[in-house]
PDB file of C-alpha atoms in Angstrom:
ATOM      1  CA  MET A 195     -19.286 -15.072 -33.142  1.00 69.00           C
ATOM      2  CA  SER A 196     -21.953 -12.398 -32.972  1.00 91.00           C
ATOM      3  CA  LEU A 197     -21.026  -9.008 -31.599  1.00 98.00           C
ATOM      4  CA  TYR A 198     -22.775  -7.379 -28.670  1.00 99.00           C
ATOM      5  CA  PRO A 199     -24.115  -3.832 -29.011  1.00 98.00           C
ATOM      6  CA  PHE A 200     -21.865  -1.251 -27.378  1.00 98.00           C
ATOM      7  CA  THR A 201     -24.571  -0.133 -24.964  1.00 97.00           C
ATOM      8  CA  PRO A 202     -25.078  -0.542 -21.218  1.00 98.00           C
ATOM      9  CA  GLN A 203     -27.400  -3.503 -21.896  1.00 98.00           C
ATOM     10  CA  GLY A 204     -24.984  -5.001 -24.434  1.00 98.00           C
ATOM     11  CA  VAL A 205     -22.161  -4.914 -21.881  1.00 99.00           C
ATOM     12  CA  ALA A 206     -24.452  -6.450 -19.241  1.00 98.00           C
ATOM     13  CA  ASP A 207     -25.499  -9.230 -21.644  1.00 98.00           C
ATOM     14  CA  PHE A 208     -21.871  -9.881 -22.611  1.00 99.00           C
ATOM     15  CA  LEU A 209     -20.837 -10.196 -18.961  1.00 99.00           C
ATOM     16  CA  THR A 210     -23.761 -12.505 -18.155  1.00 98.00           C
ATOM     17  CA  SER A 211     -22.650 -14.829 -20.954  1.00 98.00           C
ATOM     18  CA  LEU A 212     -18.959 -14.529 -20.072  1.00 98.00           C
ATOM     19  CA  TYR A 213     -19.444 -15.129 -16.356  1.00 98.00           C
ATOM     20  CA  ALA A 214     -21.402 -18.321 -17.071  1.00 98.00           C
ATOM     21  CA  SER A 215     -18.243 -19.854 -18.561  1.00 97.00           C
ATOM     22  CA  THR A 216     -15.718 -22.031 -16.744  1.00 98.00           C
ATOM     23  CA  ASP A 217     -12.925 -20.608 -14.606  1.00 97.00           C
ATOM     24  CA  PRO A 218     -10.206 -21.694 -17.098  1.00 98.00           C
ATOM     25  CA  ASN A 219     -12.073 -20.015 -19.974  1.00 98.00           C
ATOM     26  CA  LEU A 220     -12.598 -16.899 -17.869  1.00 98.00           C
ATOM     27  CA  ALA A 221      -8.850 -16.803 -17.153  1.00 98.00           C
ATOM     28  CA  LEU A 222      -8.165 -16.895 -20.908  1.00 98.00           C
ATOM     29  CA  GLU A 223     -10.613 -14.043 -21.517  1.00 98.00           C
ATOM     30  CA  ALA A 224      -9.068 -12.005 -18.686  1.00 99.00           C
ATOM     31  CA  ALA A 225      -5.597 -12.511 -20.170  1.00 99.00           C
ATOM     32  CA  ALA A 226      -6.874 -11.466 -23.605  1.00 99.00           C
ATOM     33  CA  VAL A 227      -8.462  -8.206 -22.414  1.00 99.00           C
ATOM     34  CA  GLU A 228      -5.375  -7.405 -20.334  1.00 99.00           C
ATOM     35  CA  SER A 229      -3.101  -8.055 -23.315  1.00 98.00           C
ATOM     36  CA  ASP A 230      -4.922  -5.825 -25.826  1.00 98.00           C
ATOM     37  CA  PHE A 231      -7.947  -3.939 -24.525  1.00 98.00           C
ATOM     38  CA  ALA A 232      -8.741  -2.192 -27.821  1.00 98.00           C
ATOM     39  CA  ALA A 233      -8.650  -5.394 -29.874  1.00 98.00           C
ATOM     40  CA  TYR A 234     -10.710  -7.259 -27.270  1.00 98.00           C
ATOM     41  CA  VAL A 235     -13.455  -4.628 -27.278  1.00 98.00           C
ATOM     42  CA  ALA A 236     -13.466  -4.483 -31.094  1.00 98.00           C
ATOM     43  CA  ASP A 237     -13.672  -8.304 -31.270  1.00 98.00           C
ATOM     44  CA  HIS A 238     -16.663  -8.535 -28.916  1.00 98.00           C
ATOM     45  CA  PHE A 239     -18.725  -5.378 -29.496  1.00 99.00           C
ATOM     46  CA  ASP A 240     -20.370  -3.822 -32.539  1.00 98.00           C
ATOM     47  CA  LEU A 241     -18.507  -0.520 -32.849  1.00 97.00           C
ATOM     48  CA  THR A 242     -18.872   2.262 -35.375  1.00 95.00           C
ATOM     49  CA  SER A 243     -15.764   3.247 -37.317  1.00 96.00           C
ATOM     50  CA  GLU A 244     -15.592   6.403 -35.185  1.00 92.00           C
ATOM     51  CA  GLN A 245     -15.692   4.354 -31.977  1.00 94.00           C
ATOM     52  CA  GLU A 246     -12.944   2.052 -33.271  1.00 96.00           C
ATOM     53  CA  ALA A 247     -10.801   5.059 -34.215  1.00 96.00           C
ATOM     54  CA  TYR A 248     -11.324   6.625 -30.770  1.00 95.00           C
ATOM     55  CA  LEU A 249     -10.418   3.353 -29.058  1.00 96.00           C
ATOM     56  CA  THR A 250      -7.302   2.916 -31.172  1.00 95.00           C
ATOM     57  CA  ALA A 251      -6.191   6.521 -30.551  1.00 96.00           C
ATOM     58  CA  MET A 252      -6.480   6.270 -26.758  1.00 97.00           C
ATOM     59  CA  PRO A 253      -3.163   6.537 -24.898  1.00 98.00           C
ATOM     60  CA  GLU A 254      -1.518   3.145 -24.363  1.00 98.00           C
ATOM     61  CA  THR A 255      -1.420   3.755 -20.614  1.00 98.00           C
ATOM     62  CA  ALA A 256      -5.206   4.252 -20.603  1.00 98.00           C
ATOM     63  CA  LYS A 257      -5.807   1.074 -22.620  1.00 98.00           C
ATOM     64  CA  SER A 258      -3.471  -0.826 -20.304  1.00 99.00           C
ATOM     65  CA  TYR A 259      -5.334   0.463 -17.241  1.00 99.00           C
ATOM     66  CA  LEU A 260      -8.737  -0.433 -18.697  1.00 99.00           C
ATOM     67  CA  GLY A 261      -7.485  -3.870 -19.716  1.00 99.00           C
ATOM     68  CA  ASP A 262      -6.046  -4.541 -16.260  1.00 99.00           C
ATOM     69  CA  ARG A 263      -9.221  -3.476 -14.462  1.00 99.00           C
ATOM     70  CA  CYS A 264     -11.506  -5.412 -16.812  1.00 99.00           C
ATOM     71  CA  GLY A 265      -9.275  -8.491 -16.532  1.00 99.00           C
ATOM     72  CA  PHE A 266      -9.435  -8.270 -12.733  1.00 99.00           C
ATOM     73  CA  CYS A 267     -13.227  -7.987 -12.882  1.00 99.00           C
ATOM     74  CA  PHE A 268     -13.464 -10.926 -15.310  1.00 99.00           C
ATOM     75  CA  THR A 269     -11.311 -13.112 -13.054  1.00 98.00           C
ATOM     76  CA  HIS A 270     -13.507 -12.397 -10.042  1.00 98.00           C
ATOM     77  CA  ARG A 271     -16.820 -12.132 -11.930  1.00 99.00           C
ATOM     78  CA  LEU A 272     -17.331  -8.558 -10.754  1.00 99.00           C
ATOM     79  CA  PRO A 273     -19.794  -6.186 -12.402  1.00 99.00           C
ATOM     80  CA  ILE A 274     -18.550  -3.767 -15.035  1.00 99.00           C
ATOM     81  CA  GLU A 275     -21.047  -1.006 -15.729  1.00 99.00           C
ATOM     82  CA  LEU A 276     -21.031   1.069 -18.891  1.00 99.00           C
ATOM     83  CA  ILE A 277     -22.741   4.445 -18.583  1.00 98.00           C
ATOM     84  CA  LYS A 278     -23.204   5.774 -22.088  1.00 96.00           C
ATOM     85  CA  PRO A 279     -25.830   8.383 -22.947  1.00 94.00           C
ATOM     86  CA  ALA A 280     -26.979   8.879 -26.519  1.00 91.00           C
ATOM     87  CA  GLU A 281     -24.467  10.809 -28.599  1.00 87.00           C
ATOM     88  CA  PRO A 282     -25.493  14.445 -29.031  1.00 90.00           C
ATOM     89  CA  SER A 283     -25.903  16.009 -32.433  1.00 89.00           C
ATOM     90  CA  GLY A 284     -23.445  18.614 -33.601  1.00 87.00           C
ATOM     91  CA  SER A 285     -19.870  18.859 -32.473  1.00 87.00           C
ATOM     92  CA  TYR A 286     -18.818  17.564 -29.090  1.00 89.00           C
ATOM     93  CA  SER A 287     -15.878  16.166 -27.169  1.00 92.00           C
ATOM     94  CA  LYS A 288     -15.877  12.758 -25.549  1.00 93.00           C
ATOM     95  CA  ILE A 289     -14.403  12.030 -22.130  1.00 95.00           C
ATOM     96  CA  ILE A 290     -14.102   8.598 -20.555  1.00 97.00           C
ATOM     97  CA  GLU A 291     -14.232   8.592 -16.781  1.00 98.00           C
ATOM     98  CA  THR A 292     -13.792   5.471 -14.664  1.00 98.00           C
ATOM     99  CA  LYS A 293     -14.704   4.667 -11.100  1.00 98.00           C
ATOM    100  CA  ASP A 294     -12.931   1.685  -9.556  1.00 98.00           C
ATOM    101  CA  LYS A 295     -15.118   0.494  -6.709  1.00 98.00           C
ATOM    102  CA  THR A 296     -13.354  -2.840  -6.217  1.00 98.00           C
ATOM    103  CA  GLN A 297     -12.360  -3.858  -2.711  1.00 98.00           C
ATOM    104  CA  THR A 298     -10.228  -6.700  -1.432  1.00 97.00           C
ATOM    105  CA  GLN A 299      -9.619  -8.378   1.894  1.00 97.00           C
ATOM    106  CA  ILE A 300      -6.621 -10.571   2.543  1.00 97.00           C
ATOM    107  CA  ILE A 301      -6.977 -12.948   5.461  1.00 97.00           C
ATOM    108  CA  PRO A 302      -3.873 -15.110   5.933  1.00 96.00           C
ATOM    109  CA  PRO A 303      -3.041 -17.783   5.263  1.00 96.00           C
ATOM    110  CA  SER A 304      -5.207 -18.354   2.183  1.00 95.00           C
ATOM    111  CA  THR A 305      -8.299 -16.168   1.987  1.00 97.00           C
ATOM    112  CA  PHE A 306      -8.639 -13.427  -0.620  1.00 96.00           C
ATOM    113  CA  ILE A 307     -12.073 -11.805  -0.788  1.00 98.00           C
ATOM    114  CA  VAL A 308     -12.965  -9.549  -3.699  1.00 98.00           C
ATOM    115  CA  SER A 309     -16.077  -7.392  -4.087  1.00 98.00           C
ATOM    116  CA  GLY A 310     -17.265  -4.228  -5.754  1.00 98.00           C
ATOM    117  CA  SER A 311     -17.524  -3.088  -9.353  1.00 99.00           C
ATOM    118  CA  PHE A 312     -15.869  -1.059 -12.088  1.00 99.00           C
ATOM    119  CA  ILE A 313     -17.708   1.760 -13.859  1.00 99.00           C
ATOM    120  CA  ILE A 314     -16.828   3.165 -17.271  1.00 99.00           C
ATOM    121  CA  GLU A 315     -18.708   6.365 -18.066  1.00 98.00           C
ATOM    122  CA  ILE A 316     -18.690   8.120 -21.415  1.00 97.00           C
ATOM    123  CA  ILE A 317     -19.328  11.850 -21.085  1.00 96.00           C
ATOM    124  CA  TYR A 318     -20.103  14.142 -24.015  1.00 94.00           C
ATOM    125  CA  THR A 319     -19.273  17.840 -23.708  1.00 92.00           C
ATOM    126  CA  PRO A 320     -20.152  20.654 -26.135  1.00 86.00           C
TER     127      PRO A 320
END
C-alpha cells in the first residue's frame, strides 16, 4: 500500500479514498484508528522519523482522544482537516490543537443525524 503525504492535501486525498469504501470496511478502519492512533497514522502516511517519534511520544490520553474523534468521523464520513504550515528553520516547539466541530441530533425512535468536522492544527512556536 502506498503512503499518503502528511500534508493537508494528503489527508484530504486519503479521506476521499477511504470514504469511497463500503460501510463494513469503513467500520474496520474506524476500529483500527480508535485502537491505535499512532500506528494507524504511521501505516497510512509518509512520516519523517521526527514525526514518528513525536507521534509515539504523545500522551496516551491524547492519542486515545485523536483516535476516538477520527474513528467517529470515519464512521460518519465527516471531514477531518489538517492545518499544517511549513516547518520553520531553527529551533521551535510544536503544539497540536484540535477543534471538534461535530454535532449530533437524536430524534427518537431511530434517527441519529451527524454533521460537522474535526480540525487538527499543528502550530510551530519559536
